PDB file of C-alpha atoms in Angstrom:
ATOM      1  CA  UNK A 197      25.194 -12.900  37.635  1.00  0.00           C
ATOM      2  CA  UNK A 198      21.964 -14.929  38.862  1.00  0.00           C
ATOM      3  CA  UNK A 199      19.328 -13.074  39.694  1.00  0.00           C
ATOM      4  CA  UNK A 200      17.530 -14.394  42.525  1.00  0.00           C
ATOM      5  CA  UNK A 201      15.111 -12.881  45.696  1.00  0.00           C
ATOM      6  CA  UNK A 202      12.903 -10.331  45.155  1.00  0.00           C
ATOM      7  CA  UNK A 203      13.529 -10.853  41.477  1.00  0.00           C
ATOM      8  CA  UNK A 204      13.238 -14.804  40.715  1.00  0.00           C
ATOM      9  CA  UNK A 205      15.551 -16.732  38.676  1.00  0.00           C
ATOM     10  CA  UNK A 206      15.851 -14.510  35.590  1.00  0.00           C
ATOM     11  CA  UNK A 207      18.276 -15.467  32.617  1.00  0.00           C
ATOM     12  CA  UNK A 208      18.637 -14.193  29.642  1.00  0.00           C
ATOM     13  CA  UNK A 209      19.917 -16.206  26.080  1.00  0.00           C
ATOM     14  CA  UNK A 210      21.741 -13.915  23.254  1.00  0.00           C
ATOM     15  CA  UNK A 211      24.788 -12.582  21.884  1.00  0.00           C
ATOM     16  CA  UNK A 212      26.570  -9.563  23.148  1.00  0.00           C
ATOM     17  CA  UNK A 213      27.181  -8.143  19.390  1.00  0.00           C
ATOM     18  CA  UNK A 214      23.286  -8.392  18.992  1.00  0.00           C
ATOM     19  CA  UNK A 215      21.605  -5.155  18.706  1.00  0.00           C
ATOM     20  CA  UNK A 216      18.098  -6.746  19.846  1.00  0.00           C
ATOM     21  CA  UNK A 217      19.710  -8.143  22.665  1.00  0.00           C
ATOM     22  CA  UNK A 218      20.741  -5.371  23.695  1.00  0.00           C
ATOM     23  CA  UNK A 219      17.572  -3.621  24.172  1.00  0.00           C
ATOM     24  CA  UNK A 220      16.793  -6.513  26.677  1.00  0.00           C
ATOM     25  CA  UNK A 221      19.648  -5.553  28.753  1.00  0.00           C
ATOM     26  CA  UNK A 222      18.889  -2.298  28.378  1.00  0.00           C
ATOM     27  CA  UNK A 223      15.299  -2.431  30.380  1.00  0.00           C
ATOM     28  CA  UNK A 224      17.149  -5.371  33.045  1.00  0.00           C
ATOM     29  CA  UNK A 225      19.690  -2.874  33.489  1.00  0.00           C
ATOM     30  CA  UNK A 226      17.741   0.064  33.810  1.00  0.00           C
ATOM     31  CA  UNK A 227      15.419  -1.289  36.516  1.00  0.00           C
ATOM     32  CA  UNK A 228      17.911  -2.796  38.040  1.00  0.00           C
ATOM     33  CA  UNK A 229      17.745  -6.221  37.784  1.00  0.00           C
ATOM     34  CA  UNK A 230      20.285  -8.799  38.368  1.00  0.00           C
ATOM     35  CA  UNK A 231      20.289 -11.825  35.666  1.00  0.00           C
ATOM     36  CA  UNK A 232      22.539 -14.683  34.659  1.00  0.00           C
ATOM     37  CA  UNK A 233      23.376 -13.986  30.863  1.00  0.00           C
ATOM     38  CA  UNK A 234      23.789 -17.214  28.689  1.00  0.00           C
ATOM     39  CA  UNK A 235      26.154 -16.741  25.632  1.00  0.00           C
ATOM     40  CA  UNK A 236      24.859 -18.506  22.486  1.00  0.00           C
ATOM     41  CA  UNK A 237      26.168 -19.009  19.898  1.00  0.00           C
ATOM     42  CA  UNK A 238      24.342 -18.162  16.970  1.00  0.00           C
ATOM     43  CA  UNK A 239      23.555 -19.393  14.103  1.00  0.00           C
ATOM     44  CA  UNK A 240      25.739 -21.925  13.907  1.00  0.00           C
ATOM     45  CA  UNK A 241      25.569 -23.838  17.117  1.00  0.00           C
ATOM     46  CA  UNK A 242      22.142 -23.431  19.246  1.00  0.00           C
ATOM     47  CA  UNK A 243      21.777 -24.834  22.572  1.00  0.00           C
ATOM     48  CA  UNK A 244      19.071 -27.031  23.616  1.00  0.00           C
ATOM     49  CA  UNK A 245      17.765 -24.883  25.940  1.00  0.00           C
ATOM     50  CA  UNK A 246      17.399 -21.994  23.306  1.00  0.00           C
ATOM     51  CA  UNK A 247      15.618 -24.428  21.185  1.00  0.00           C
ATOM     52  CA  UNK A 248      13.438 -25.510  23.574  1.00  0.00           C
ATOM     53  CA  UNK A 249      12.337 -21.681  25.015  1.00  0.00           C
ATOM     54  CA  UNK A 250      11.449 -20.353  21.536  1.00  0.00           C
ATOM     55  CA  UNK A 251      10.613 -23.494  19.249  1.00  0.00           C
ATOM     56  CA  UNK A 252       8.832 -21.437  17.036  1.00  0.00           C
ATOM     57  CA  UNK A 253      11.711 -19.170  15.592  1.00  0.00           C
ATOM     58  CA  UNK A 254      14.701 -20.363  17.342  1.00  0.00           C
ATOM     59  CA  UNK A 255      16.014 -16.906  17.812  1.00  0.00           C
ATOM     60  CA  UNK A 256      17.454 -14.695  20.535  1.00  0.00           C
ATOM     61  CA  UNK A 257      16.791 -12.743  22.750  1.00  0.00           C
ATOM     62  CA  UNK A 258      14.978 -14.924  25.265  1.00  0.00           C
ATOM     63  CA  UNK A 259      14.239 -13.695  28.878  1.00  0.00           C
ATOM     64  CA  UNK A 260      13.487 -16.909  30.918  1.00  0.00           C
ATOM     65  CA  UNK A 261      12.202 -15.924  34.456  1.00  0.00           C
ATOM     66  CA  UNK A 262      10.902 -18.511  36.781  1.00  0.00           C
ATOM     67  CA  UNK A 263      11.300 -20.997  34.155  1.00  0.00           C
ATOM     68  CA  UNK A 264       8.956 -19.473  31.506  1.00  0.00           C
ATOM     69  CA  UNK A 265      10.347 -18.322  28.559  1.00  0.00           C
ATOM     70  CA  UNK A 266       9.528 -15.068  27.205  1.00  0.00           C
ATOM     71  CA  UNK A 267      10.379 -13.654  22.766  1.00  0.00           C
ATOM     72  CA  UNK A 268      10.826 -11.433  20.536  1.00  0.00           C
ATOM     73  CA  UNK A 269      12.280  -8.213  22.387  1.00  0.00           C
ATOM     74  CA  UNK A 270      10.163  -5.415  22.374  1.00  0.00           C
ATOM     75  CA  UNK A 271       7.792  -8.276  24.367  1.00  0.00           C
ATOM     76  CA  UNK A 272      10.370  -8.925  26.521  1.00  0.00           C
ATOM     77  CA  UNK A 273      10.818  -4.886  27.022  1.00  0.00           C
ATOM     78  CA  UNK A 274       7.238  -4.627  27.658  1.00  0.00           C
ATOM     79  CA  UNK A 275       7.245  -8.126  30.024  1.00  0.00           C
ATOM     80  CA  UNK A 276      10.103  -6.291  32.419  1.00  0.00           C
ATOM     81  CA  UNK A 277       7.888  -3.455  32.397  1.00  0.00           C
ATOM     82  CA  UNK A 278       5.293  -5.298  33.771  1.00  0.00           C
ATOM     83  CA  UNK A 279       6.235  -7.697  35.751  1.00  0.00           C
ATOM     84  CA  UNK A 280       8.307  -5.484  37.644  1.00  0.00           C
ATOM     85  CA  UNK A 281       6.118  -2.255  37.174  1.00  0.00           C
ATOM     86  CA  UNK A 282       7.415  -1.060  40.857  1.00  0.00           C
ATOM     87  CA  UNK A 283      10.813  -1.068  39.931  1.00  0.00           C
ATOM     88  CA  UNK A 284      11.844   2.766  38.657  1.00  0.00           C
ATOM     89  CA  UNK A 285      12.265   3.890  35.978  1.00  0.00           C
ATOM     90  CA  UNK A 286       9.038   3.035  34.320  1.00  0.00           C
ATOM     91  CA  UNK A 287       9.372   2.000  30.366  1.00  0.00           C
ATOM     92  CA  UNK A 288       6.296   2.971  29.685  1.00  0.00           C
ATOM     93  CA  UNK A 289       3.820   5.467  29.981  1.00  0.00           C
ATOM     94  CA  UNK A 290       0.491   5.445  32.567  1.00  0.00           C
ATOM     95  CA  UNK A 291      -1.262   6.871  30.375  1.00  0.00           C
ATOM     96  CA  UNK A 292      -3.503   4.455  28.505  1.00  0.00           C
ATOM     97  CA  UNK A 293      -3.238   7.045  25.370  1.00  0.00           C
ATOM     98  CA  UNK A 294       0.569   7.834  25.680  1.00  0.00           C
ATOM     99  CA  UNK A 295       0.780   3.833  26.409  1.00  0.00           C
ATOM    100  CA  UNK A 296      -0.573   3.159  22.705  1.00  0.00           C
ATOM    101  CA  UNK A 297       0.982   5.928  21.282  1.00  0.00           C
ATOM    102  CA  UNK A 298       4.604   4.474  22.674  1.00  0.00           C
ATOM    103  CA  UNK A 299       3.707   0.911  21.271  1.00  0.00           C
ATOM    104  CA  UNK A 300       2.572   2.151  17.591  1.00  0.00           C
ATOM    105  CA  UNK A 301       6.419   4.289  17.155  1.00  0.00           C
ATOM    106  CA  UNK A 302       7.850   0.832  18.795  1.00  0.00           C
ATOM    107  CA  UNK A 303       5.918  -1.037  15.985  1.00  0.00           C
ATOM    108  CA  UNK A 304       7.233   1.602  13.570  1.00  0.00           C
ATOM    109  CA  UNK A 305      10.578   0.898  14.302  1.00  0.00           C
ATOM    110  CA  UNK A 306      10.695  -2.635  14.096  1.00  0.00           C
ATOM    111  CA  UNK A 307       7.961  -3.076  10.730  1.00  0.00           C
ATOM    112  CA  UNK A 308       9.522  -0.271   8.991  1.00  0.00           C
ATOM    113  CA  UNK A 309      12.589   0.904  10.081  1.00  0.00           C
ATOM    114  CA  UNK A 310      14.568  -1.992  10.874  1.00  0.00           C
ATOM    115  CA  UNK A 311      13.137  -3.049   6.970  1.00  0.00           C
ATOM    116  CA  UNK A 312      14.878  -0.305   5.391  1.00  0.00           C
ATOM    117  CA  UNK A 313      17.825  -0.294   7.736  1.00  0.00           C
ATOM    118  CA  UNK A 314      18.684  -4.407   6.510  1.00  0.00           C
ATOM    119  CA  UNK A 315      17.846  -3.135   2.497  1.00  0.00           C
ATOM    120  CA  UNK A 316      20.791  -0.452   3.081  1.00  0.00           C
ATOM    121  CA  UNK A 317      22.710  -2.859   4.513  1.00  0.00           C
ATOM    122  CA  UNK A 318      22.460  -5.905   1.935  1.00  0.00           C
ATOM    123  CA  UNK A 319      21.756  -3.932  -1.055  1.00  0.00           C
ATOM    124  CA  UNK A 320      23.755  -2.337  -4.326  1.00  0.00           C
ATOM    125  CA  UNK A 321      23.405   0.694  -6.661  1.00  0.00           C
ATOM    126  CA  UNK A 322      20.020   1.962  -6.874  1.00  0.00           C
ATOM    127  CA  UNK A 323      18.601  -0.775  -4.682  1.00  0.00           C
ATOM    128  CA  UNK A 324      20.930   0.660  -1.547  1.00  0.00           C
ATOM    129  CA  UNK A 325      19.990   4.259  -2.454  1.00  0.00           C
ATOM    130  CA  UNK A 326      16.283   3.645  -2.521  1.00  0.00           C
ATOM    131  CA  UNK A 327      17.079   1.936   1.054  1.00  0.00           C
ATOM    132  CA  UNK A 328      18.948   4.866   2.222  1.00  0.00           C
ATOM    133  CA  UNK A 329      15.863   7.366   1.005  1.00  0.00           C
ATOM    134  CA  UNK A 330      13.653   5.101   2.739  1.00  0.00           C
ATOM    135  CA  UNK A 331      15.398   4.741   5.668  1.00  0.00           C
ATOM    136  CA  UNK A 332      16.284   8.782   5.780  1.00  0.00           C
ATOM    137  CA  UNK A 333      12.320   9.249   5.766  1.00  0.00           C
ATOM    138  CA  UNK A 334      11.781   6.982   8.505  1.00  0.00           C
ATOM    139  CA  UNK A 335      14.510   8.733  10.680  1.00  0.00           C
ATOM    140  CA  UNK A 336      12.711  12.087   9.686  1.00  0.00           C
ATOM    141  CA  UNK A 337       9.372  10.890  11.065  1.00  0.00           C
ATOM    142  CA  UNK A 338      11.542   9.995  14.325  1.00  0.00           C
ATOM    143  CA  UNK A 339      12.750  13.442  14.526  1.00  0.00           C
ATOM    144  CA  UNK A 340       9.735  14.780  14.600  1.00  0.00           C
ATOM    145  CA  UNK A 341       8.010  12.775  17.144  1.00  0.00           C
ATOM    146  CA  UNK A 342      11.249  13.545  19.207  1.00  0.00           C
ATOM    147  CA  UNK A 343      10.319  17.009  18.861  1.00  0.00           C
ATOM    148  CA  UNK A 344       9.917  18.720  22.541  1.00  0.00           C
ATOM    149  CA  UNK A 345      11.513  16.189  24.574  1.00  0.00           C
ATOM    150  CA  UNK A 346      14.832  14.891  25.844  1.00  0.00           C
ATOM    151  CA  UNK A 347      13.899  11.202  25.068  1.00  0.00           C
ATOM    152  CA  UNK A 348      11.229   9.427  23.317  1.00  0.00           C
ATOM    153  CA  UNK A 349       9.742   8.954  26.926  1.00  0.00           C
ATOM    154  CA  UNK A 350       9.659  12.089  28.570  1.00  0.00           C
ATOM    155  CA  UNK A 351      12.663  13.383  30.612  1.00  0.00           C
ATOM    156  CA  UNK A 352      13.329   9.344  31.058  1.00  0.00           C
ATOM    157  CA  UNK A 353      14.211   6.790  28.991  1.00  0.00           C
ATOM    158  CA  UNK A 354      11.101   4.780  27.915  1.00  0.00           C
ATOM    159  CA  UNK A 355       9.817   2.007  25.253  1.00  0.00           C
ATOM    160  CA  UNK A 356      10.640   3.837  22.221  1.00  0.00           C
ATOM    161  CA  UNK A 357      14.103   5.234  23.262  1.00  0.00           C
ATOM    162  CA  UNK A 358      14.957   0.996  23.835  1.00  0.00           C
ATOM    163  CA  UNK A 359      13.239   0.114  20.733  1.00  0.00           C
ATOM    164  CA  UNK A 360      15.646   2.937  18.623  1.00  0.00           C
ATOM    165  CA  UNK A 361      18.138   3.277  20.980  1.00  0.00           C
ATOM    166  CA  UNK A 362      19.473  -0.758  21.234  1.00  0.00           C
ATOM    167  CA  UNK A 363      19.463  -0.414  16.938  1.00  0.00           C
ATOM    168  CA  UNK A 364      22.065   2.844  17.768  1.00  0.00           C
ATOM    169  CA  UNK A 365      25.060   0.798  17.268  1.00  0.00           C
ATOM    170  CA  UNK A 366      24.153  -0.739  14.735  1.00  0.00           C
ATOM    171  CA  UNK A 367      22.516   1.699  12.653  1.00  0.00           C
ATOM    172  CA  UNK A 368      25.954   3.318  13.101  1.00  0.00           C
ATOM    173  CA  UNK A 369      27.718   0.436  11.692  1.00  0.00           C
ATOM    174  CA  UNK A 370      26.193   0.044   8.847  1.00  0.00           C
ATOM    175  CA  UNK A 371      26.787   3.751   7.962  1.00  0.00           C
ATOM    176  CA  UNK A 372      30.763   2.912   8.339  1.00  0.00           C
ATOM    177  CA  UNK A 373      30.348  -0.509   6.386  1.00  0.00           C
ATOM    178  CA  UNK A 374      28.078   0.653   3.404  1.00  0.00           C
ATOM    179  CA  UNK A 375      29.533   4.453   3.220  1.00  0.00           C
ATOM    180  CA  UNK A 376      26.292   5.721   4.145  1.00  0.00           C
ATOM    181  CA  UNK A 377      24.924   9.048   6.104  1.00  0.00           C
ATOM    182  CA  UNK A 378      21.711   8.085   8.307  1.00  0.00           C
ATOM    183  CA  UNK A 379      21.519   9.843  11.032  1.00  0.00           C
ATOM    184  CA  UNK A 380      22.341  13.689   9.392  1.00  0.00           C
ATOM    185  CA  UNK A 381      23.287  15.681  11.831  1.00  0.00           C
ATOM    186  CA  UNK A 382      21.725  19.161   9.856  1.00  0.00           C
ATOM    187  CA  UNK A 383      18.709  16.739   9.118  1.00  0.00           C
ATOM    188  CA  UNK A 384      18.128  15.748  12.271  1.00  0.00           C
ATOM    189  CA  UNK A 385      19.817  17.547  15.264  1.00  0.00           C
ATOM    190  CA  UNK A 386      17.045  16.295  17.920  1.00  0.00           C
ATOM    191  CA  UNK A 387      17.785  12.629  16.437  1.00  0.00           C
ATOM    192  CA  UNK A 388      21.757  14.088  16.498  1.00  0.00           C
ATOM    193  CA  UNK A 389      21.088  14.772  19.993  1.00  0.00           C
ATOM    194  CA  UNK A 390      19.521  11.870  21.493  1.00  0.00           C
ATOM    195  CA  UNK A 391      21.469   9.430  19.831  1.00  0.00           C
ATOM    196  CA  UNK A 392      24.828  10.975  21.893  1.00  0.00           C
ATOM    197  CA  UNK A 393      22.740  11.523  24.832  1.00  0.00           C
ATOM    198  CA  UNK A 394      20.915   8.327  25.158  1.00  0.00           C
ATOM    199  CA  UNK A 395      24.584   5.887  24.214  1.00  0.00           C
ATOM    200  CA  UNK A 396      26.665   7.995  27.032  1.00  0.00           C
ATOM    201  CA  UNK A 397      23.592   7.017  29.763  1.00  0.00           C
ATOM    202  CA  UNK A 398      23.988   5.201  33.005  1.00  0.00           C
ATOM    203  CA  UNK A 399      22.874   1.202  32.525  1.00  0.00           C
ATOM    204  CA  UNK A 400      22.837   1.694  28.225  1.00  0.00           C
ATOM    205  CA  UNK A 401      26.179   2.491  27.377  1.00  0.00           C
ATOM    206  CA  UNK A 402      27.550  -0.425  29.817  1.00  0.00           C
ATOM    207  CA  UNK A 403      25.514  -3.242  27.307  1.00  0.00           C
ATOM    208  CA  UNK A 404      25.558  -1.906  24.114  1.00  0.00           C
ATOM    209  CA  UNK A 405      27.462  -3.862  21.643  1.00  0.00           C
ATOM    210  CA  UNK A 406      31.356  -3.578  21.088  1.00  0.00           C
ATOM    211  CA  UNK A 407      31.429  -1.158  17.757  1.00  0.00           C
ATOM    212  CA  UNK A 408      34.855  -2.914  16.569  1.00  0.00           C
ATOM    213  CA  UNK A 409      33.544  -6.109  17.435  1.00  0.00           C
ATOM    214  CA  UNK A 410      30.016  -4.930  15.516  1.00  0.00           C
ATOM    215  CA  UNK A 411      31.945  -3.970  12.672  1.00  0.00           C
ATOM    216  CA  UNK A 412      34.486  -6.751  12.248  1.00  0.00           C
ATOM    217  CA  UNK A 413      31.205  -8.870  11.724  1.00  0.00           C
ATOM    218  CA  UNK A 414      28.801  -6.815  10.009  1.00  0.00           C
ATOM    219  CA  UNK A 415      32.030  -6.349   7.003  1.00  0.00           C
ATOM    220  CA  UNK A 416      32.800  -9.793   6.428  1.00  0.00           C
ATOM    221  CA  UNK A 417      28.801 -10.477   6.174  1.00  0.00           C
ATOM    222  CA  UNK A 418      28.424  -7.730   3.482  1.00  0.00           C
ATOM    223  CA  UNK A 419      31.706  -8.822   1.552  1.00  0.00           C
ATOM    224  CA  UNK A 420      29.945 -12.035   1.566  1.00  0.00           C
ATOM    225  CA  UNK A 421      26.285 -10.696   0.757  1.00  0.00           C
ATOM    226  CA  UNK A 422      28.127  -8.426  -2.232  1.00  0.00           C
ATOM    227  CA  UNK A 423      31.019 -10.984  -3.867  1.00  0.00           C
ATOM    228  CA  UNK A 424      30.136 -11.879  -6.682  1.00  0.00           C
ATOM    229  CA  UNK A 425      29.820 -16.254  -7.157  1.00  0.00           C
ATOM    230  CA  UNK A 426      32.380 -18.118  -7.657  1.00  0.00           C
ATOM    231  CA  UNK A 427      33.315 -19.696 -11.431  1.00  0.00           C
ATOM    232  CA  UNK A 428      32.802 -22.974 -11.828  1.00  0.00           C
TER     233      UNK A 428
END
């Protein structure tokens, strides 16, 4: 659906199996905001108007609102925040402090997490153990900034809850594809917790991606990433 009125002409370019994606319509769909969502298809085929809203990396997610494209999308998050900061819920703290503090665990997530998440996912042996490790100690680190609170944000969902929570699905996946345990639930029962919490939620669970549909994908890329070459 088009958004128009109060909101402007807001679409959005990605993939419903996309995990980043989602976060995007995570944040539209929490503060309510009505958008027209443009199916790409990616990598193979990608529109002009995709490569002419992020010529740089030529990637989704791309919120385009008013005509300007917006990247990348914890950016995007943090643009619906603020351009329609008087829209509840709010996805990010007032707090200057509690503001930087939700950025630097977003930042986490994406430079390190998301890292070790991919080397789990692509790797073999010892290489996918020492990505498992890595991405268990990340998750731990998680847990214990969780510690307190019913979501990253507060008693809301927030900036940091997106960030993690729009990986959920995917994280998930790759558990079921690779054989893997992540997300222990003796580990990490706040992690445990949240993660159940925050996928059955009003405006999240309706945009996640399709697990079947995640996992039909993300196994014929790994049998790919893991066959052997052919012979000549």
């Amino acid at each position: 659906m088009e958004g128009c009125g109060e909101d402007g002409q807001v679409k959005l370019l990605g993939v419903t199996r996309s995990p980043f994606v989602a976060r995007v319509r995570i944040a539209l769909a929490l503060k309510g905001i009505h958008y027209e969502f443009i199916e790409e298809d990616t990598p193979n085929n990608k529109s002009e108007l995709l490569l002419q809203s992020n010529p740089v990396h030529k990637k989704i997610p791309v919120l385009i609102h008013n005509g300007k494209p917006v990247c990348e999308s914890m950016i995007i998050v943090q643009y619906i925040e603020e351009a329609w900061d008087s829209k509840a819920p709010f996805l990010m703290p007032r707090d200057r402090y509690d503001r930087a503090v939700a950025r630097f665990w977003a930042a986490f997530i994406d430079y390190k997490f998301t890292p070790s998440i991919w080397g789990v996912f692509k790797g073999e042996g010892e290489e996918q153990q020492k990505a498992v490790e890595e991405s268990v100690a990340n998750l731990l680190l998680l847990e214990e900034a969780l510690s307190g609170k019913a979501y990253f944000g507060g008693d809301e969902i927030g900036l940091v809850d997106i960030a993690l929570g729009g990986l959920l699905v995917g994280v998930q996946t790759i558990e079921r594809v690779t054989d893997s345990v992540l997300i222990d639930t003796l580990k990490m029962p706040l992690l445990s917790t949240w993660a159940h919490k925050f996928c059955k939620a009003e405006g999240v669970k309706e945009v996640l991606p399709d697990p079947a549909k995640l996992f039909e994908v993300l196994s014929e890329i790994r049998a790919n990433l893991t066959s052997p070459p052919a012979g000549n």
